[in-house]
XYZ file of C-alpha atoms in Angstrom:
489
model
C -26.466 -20.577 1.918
C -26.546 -17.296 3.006
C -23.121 -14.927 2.994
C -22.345 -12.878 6.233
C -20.409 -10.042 4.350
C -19.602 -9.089 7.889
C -17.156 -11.670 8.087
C -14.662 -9.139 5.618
C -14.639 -6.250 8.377
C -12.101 -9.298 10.024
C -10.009 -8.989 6.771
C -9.586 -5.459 6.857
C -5.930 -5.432 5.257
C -6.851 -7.458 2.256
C -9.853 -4.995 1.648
C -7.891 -2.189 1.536
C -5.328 -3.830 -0.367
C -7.936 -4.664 -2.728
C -9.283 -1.267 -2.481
C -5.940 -0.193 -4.151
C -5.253 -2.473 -6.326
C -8.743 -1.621 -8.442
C -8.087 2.263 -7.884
C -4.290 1.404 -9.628
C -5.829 -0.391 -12.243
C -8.346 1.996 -13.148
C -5.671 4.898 -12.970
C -4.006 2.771 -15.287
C -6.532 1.961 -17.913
C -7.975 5.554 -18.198
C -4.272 7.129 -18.303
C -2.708 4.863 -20.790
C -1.501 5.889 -23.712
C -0.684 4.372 -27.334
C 2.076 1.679 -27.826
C 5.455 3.684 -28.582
C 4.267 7.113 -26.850
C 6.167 8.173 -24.059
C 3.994 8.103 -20.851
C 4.799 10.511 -18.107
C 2.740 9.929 -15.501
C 4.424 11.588 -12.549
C 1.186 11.672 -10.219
C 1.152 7.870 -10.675
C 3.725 6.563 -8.415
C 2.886 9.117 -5.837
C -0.691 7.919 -5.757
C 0.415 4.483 -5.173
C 2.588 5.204 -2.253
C 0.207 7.480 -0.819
C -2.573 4.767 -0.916
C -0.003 2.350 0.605
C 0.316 4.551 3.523
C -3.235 4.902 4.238
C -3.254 1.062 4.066
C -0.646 1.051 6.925
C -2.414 3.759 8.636
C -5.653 1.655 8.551
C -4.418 -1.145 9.395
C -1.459 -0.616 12.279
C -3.467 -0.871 15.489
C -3.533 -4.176 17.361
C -6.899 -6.467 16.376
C -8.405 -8.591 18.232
C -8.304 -12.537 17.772
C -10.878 -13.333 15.072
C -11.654 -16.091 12.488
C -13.962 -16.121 9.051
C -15.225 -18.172 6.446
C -15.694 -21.393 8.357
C -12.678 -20.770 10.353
C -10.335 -21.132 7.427
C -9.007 -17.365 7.675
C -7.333 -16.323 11.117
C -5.999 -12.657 12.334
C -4.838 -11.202 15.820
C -2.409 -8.374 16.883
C 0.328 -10.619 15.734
C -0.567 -11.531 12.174
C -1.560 -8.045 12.363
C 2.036 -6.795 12.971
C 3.576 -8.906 10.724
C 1.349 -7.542 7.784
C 1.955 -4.123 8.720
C 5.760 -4.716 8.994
C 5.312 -6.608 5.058
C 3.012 -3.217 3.982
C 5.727 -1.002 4.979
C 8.676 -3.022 3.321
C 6.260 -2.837 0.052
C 5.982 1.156 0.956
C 9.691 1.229 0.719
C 9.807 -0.984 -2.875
C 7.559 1.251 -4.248
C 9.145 4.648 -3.435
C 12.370 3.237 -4.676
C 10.479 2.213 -8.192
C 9.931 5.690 -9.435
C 12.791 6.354 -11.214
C 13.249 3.120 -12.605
C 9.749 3.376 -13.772
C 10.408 6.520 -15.252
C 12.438 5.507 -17.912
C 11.228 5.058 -21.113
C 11.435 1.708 -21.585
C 10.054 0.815 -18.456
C 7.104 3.963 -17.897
C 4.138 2.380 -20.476
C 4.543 -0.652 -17.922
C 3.987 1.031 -15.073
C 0.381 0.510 -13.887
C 1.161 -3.476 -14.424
C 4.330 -3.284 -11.739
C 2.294 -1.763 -9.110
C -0.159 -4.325 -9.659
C 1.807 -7.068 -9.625
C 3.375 -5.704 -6.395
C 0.211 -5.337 -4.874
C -0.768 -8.588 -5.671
C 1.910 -10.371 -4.264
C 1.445 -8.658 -0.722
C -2.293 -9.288 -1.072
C -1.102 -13.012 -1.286
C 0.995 -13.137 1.136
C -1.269 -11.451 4.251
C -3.866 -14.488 3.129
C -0.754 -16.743 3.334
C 0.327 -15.354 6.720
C -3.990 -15.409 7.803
C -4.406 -19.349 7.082
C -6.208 -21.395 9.297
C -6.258 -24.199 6.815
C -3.622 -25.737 4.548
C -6.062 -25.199 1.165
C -5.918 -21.413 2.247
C -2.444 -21.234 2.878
C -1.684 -22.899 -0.972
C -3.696 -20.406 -2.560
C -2.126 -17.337 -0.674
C 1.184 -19.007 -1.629
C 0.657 -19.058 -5.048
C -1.354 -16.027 -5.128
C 2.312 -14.613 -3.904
C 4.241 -16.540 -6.466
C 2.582 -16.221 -9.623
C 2.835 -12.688 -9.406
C 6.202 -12.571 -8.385
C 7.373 -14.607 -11.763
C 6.108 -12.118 -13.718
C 7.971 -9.473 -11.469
C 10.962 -11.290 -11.757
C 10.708 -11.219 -16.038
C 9.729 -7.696 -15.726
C 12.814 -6.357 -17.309
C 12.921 -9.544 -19.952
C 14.945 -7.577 -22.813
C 17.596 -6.488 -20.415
C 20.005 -8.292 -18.093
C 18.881 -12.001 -18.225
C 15.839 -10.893 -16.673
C 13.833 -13.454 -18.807
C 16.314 -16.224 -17.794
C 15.920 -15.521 -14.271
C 12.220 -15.303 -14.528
C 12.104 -18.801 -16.432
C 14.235 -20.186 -13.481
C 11.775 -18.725 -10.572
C 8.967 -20.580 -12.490
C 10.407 -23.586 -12.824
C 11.933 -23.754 -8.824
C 8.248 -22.441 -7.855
C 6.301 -24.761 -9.915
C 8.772 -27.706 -8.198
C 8.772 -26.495 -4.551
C 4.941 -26.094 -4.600
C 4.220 -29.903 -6.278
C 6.578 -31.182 -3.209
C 4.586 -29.122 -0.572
C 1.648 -30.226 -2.254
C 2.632 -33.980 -1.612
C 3.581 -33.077 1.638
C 0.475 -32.063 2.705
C -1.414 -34.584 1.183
C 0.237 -36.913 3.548
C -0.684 -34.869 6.351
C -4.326 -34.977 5.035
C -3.862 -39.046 4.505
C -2.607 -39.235 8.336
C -5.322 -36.842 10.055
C -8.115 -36.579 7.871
C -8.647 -32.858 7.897
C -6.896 -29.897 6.369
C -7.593 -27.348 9.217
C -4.233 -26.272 11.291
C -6.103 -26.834 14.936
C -7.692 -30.115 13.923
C -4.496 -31.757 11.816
C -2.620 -30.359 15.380
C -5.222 -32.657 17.731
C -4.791 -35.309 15.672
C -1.256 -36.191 14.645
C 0.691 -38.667 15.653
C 4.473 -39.498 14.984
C 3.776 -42.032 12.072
C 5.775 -42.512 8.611
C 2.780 -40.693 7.235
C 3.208 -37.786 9.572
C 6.599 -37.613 9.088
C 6.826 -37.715 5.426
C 4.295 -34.827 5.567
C 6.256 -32.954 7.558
C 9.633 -33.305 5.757
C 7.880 -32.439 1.894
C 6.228 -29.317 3.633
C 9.654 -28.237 5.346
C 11.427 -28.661 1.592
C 8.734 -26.640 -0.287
C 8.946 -23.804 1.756
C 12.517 -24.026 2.511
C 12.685 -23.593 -1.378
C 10.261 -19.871 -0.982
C 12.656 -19.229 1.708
C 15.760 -20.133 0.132
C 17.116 -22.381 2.777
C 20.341 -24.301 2.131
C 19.985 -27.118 0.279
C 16.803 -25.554 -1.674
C 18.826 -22.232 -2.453
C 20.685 -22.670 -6.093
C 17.616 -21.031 -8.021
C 18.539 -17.800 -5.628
C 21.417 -16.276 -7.120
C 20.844 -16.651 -10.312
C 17.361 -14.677 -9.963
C 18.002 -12.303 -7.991
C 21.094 -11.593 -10.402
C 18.707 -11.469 -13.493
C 15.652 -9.599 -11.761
C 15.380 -5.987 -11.677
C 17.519 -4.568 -8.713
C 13.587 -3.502 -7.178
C 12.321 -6.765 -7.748
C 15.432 -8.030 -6.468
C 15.242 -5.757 -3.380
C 11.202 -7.016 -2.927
C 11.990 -10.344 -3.159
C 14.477 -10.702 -0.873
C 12.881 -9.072 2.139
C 9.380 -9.002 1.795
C 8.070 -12.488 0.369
C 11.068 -14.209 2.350
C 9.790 -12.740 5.942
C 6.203 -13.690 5.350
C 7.618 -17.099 4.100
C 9.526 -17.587 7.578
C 6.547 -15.996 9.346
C 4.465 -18.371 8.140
C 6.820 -21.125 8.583
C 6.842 -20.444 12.812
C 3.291 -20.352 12.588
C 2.578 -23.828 11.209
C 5.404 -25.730 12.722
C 4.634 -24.443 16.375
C 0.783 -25.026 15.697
C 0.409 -28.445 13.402
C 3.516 -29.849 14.123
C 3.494 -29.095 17.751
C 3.337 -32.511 18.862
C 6.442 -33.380 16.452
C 8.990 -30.755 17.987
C 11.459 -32.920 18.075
C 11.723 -33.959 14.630
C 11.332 -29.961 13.509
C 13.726 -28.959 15.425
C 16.562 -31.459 14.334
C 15.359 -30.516 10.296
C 16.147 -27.162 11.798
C 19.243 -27.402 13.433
C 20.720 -29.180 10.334
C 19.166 -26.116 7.563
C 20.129 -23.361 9.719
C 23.846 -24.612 9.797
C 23.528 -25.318 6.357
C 22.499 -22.227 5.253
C 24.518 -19.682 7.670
C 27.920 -21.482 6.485
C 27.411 -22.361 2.695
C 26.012 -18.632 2.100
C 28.376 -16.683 3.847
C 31.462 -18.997 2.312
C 29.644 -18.341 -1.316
C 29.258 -14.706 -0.241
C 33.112 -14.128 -0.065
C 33.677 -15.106 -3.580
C 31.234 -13.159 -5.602
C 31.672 -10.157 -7.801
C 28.393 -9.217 -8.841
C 26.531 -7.208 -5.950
C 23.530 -8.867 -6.736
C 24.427 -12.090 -6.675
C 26.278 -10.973 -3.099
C 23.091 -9.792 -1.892
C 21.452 -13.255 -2.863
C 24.223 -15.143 -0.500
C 23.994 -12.756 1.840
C 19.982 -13.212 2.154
C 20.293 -16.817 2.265
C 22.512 -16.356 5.084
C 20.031 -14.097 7.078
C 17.394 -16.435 5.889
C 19.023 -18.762 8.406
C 19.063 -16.528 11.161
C 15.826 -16.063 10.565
C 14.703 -19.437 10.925
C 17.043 -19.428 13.960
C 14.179 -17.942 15.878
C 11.663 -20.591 15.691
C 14.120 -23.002 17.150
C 13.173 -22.010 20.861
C 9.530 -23.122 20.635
C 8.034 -19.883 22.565
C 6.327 -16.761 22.507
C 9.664 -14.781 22.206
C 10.246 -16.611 18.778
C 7.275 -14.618 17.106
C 8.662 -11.373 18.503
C 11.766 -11.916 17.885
C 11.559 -12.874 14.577
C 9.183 -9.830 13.364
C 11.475 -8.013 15.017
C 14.210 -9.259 13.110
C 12.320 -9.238 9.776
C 11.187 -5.527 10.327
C 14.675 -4.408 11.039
C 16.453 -6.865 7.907
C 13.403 -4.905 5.594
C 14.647 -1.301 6.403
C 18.794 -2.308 6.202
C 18.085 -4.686 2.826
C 16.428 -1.763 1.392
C 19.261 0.437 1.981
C 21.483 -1.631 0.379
C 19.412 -2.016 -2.807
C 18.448 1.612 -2.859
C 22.002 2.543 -3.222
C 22.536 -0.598 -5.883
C 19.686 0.538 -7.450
C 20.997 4.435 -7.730
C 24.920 3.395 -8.781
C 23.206 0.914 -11.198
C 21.243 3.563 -12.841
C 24.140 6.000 -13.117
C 26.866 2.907 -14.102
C 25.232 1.396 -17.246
C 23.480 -1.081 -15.839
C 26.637 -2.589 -14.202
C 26.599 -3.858 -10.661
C 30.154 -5.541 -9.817
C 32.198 -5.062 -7.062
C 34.634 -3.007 -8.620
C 32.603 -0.339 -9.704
C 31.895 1.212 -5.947
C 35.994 1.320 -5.267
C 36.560 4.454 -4.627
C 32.834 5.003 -4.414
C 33.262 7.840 -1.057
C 35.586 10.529 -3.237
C 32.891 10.981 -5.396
C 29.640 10.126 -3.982
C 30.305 10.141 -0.281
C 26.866 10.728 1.286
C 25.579 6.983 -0.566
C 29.213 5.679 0.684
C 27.830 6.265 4.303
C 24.441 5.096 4.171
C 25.545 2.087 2.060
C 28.613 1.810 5.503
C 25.499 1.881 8.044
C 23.374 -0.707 5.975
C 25.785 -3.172 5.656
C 26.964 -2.700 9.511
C 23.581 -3.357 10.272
C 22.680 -6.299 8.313
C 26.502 -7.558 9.905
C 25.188 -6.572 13.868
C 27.647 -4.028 14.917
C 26.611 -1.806 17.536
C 24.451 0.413 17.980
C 22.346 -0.212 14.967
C 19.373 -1.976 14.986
C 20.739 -4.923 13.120
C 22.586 -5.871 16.748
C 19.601 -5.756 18.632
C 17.537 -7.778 16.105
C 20.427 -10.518 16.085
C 20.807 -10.029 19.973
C 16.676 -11.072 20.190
C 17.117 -13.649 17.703
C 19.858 -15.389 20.081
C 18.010 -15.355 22.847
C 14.568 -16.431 21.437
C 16.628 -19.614 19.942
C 17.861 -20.984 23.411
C 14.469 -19.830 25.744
C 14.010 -22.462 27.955
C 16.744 -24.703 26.660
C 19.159 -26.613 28.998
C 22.551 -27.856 28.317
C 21.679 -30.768 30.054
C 19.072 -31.996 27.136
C 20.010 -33.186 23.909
C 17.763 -31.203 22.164
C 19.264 -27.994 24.698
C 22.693 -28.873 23.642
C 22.465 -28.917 20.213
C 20.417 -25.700 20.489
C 23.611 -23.844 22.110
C 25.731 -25.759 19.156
C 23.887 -24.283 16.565
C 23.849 -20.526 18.432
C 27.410 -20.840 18.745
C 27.950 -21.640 14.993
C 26.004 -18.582 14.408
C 28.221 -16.210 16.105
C 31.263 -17.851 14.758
C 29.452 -17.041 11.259
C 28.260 -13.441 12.478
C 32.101 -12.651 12.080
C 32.171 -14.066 8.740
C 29.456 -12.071 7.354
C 30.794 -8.915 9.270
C 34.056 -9.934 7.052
C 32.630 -10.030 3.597
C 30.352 -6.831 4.130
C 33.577 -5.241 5.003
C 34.293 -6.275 1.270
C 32.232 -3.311 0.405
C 33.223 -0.699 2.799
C 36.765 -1.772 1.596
C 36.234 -0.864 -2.055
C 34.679 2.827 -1.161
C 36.510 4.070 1.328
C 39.787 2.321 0.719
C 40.679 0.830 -2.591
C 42.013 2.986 -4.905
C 40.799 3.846 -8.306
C 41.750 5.655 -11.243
C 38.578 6.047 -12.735
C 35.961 6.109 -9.912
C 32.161 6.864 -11.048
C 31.534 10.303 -11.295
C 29.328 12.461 -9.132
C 25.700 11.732 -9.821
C 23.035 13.328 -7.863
C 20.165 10.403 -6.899
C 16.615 10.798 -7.895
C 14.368 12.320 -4.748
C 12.835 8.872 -4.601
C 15.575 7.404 -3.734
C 16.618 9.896 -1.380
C 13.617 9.534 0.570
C 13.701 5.642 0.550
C 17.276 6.000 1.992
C 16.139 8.426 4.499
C 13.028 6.048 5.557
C 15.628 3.526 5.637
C 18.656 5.228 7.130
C 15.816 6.137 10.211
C 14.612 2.827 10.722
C 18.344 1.412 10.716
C 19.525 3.783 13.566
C 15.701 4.856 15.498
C 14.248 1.069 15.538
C 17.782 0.094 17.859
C 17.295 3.085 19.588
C 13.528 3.185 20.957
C 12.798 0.269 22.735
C 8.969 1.115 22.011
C 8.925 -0.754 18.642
C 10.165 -4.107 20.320
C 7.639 -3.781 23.280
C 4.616 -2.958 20.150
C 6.052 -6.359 18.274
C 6.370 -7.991 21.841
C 2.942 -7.247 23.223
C 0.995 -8.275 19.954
C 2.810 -11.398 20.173
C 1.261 -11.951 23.926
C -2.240 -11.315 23.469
């Protein structure tokens, strides 16, 4: 059998990711030095990022619908803006990583973090490019496996080892009961391709098994309430970068691909979906943000909090349509710049604190350090939805894409407008407990507030790339209508 090699011009962002991934690992292996010498490579992360942004460069324009390898890999201007929106999340991660990479007990591992990062983003475009559920499983894991490992990075300091362990074992669970999900589906159809298992499905206990063990496996990669409890307790132990990575990155190209396969395979089931959906995205908007209220560690916080947005999220594939693909990279792009934010400043007090990350150690956090008290202020407003940050406007398109074309007179219509209205009532929640944090720097009082501490320059410029996205993306309507029109062709 002969190989068109042709077919890879169609897979141009996992070339170039690829491309940098060997050019890291070479840097690596010919600039390492001997176990217990300091290595100060300070060209190293800047290479990285640099490469990352030609990747983005590369590969931002709109493509054209295309399919390879026997149909089993798929790409157009959507997938395409998804990928991009994932690359520059990863862009962010790895600007953020310097300084923590420049500490000593951290910089001799250096060349195997960027790897690792790369390799889970590499993973996840082939998991967001599947045509067929074999290549979908392998992008997944090619995501996952990595990610343990990112998870234990850190395994002699803050339970990073635990957490790791735990990620493993929830992974390792969540993928046998997608596995046996979709062996159903292949028991009920006869084929693994989405467009053929679509064409032939039928509303069958087969079908409908399949369908409910595919939902729970990736409602566990997406942390969906009632697959969350691994969540907290790994994003607590993880590095605050990991943590940062994986609660953005993997869980948007989780959710992406999530829209994708229920509006394409399980079209003809919309119904059932929809109800699975109504049910999680209750679930997981209330429980998180009632969990989020009574935590102390920021991390852990963070972790309710993402479950939370996880469910708004998912919120957008409710309303069946072409708005729920724009909506929800919308929503994704704009929860990857205000997330980042958030853990950039974490990241910076954590470095300067000991390693500590409670509550208690950012009261009185704006006396001292007021310029990360702001940014930290229009993060969390974001991630809440006030006006006029972006965070509204993604919320605002998230609403709307979740009722399109529903009617109160329906049942399916009606509970549709049930579950929107639960979300608002739980918007005001969440705006509550974020308030939590504003509280404790600008208000509470403290004796002994951390000192003035001037932030590494990579972490200034991740809060500026943040900062900009958090205020410009709300402000020019031009990103929307790029996410929008992808989504139509």
């Amino acid at each position: 059998m002969n190989l068109d090699y042709s077919q890879f011009l169609n897979m141009l962002p996992e070339v170039t990711l690829m491309t940098i991934l060997v050019i890291a690992f070479i840097a690596d292996f010919c600039s390492a030095k001997k176990e217990g010498v300091v290595n100060t490579r300070s060209w190293f992360n800047p290479l990285v990022c640099v490469l990352m942004l030609a990747h983005i460069a590369i590969n931002i324009a709109p493509v054209d619908a295309a399919t390879c390898f026997g149909s089993m890999y798929y790409t157009n201007a959507s997938v395409g803006v998804i990928k991009t929106i994932l690359a520059l999340g990863t862009l962010i991660v790895l600007i953020q990583s310097k300084e923590w990479m420049s500490r000593p007990d951290t910089s001799f591992k250096e060349g195997e973090f960027y790897m690792l990062v790369i390799s889970t983003l590499l993973g996840m475009n082939m998991m967001v490019s599947a045509n067929h559920f074999l290549l979908f499983f392998l992008g997944l894991e090619m995501a996952s496996v990595p990610m343990a490992c990112l998870v234990a990075f850190d395994k002699y300091r803050h339970n990073s080892a635990e957490a790791g362990a735990k990620f493993v074992l929830t992974a390792t669970f969540s993928s046998g009961v997608m596995l046996f999900g979709i062996s159903f589906l292949y028991a009920a159809t006869g084929t693994l391709y989405f467009e053929d298992v679509a064409s032939k499905i039928t509303v069958s206990p087969l079908s409908i098994m399949g369908l409910v063990f595919f939902f729970s496996g990736l409602g566990f990669k997406i942390s969906l309430v009632p697959f969350h409890f691994w969540t907290a307790d790994s994003y607590q132990g993880a590095p605050t970068t990991v943590t940062g990575y994986l609660s953005v990155i993997s869980k948007g190209a989780a959710a992406f691909t999530l829209c994708a396969i229920l509006t394409k395979v399980f079209a003809p089931m919309v119904e059932y979906w929809q109800t699975l959906l109504f049910i999680v995205i209750v679930l997981s908007i209330t429980v998180a943000n009632l969990f989020a209220i009574r935590q102390n560690d920021l991390k852990r916080f963070m972790a309710f909090s993402s479950i939370s947005q996880a469910g708004y999220i998912v919120l957008a594939i409710v309303g069946n349509t072409a708005m729920s693909t724009s909506a929800l990279s919308y929503y994704v792009l704009i929860y990857v710049v205000a997330n980042m934010s958030v853990f950039s400043v974490i990241s910076s007090v954590e470095e300067h604190n000991n390693g500590v990350v409670t509550m208690n150690s950012y009261d009185g956090l704006y006396k001292t350090n007021p310029k990360l008290a702001v940014l930290m202020t229009l993060a969390l407003f974001s991630l809440g939805g006030i006006p006029p940050f972006a965070g509204m406007f993604s919320k605002f398109f998230i609403f709307m894409a979740a009722v399109k074309g529903m009617s109160l007179d329906t049942t399916m219509g009606a509970w549709a407008y049930g579950v929107l209205f639960v979300a608002l009532i739980n918007t005001v929640i969440s705006l509550y407990y974020y308030l939590l944090i504003v509280k404790a720097m600008f208000i509470k009082p403290n004796e002994n507030p951390l000192p003035t501490f001037q932030s590494a320059t990579s972490t200034k410029l991740a809060l500026a790339l943040c900062t900009a996205g958090i205020i410009g993306f709300g402000i020019c309507s031009c990103v929307y209508d790029w996410i929008n029109a992808a989504s139509l062709l």
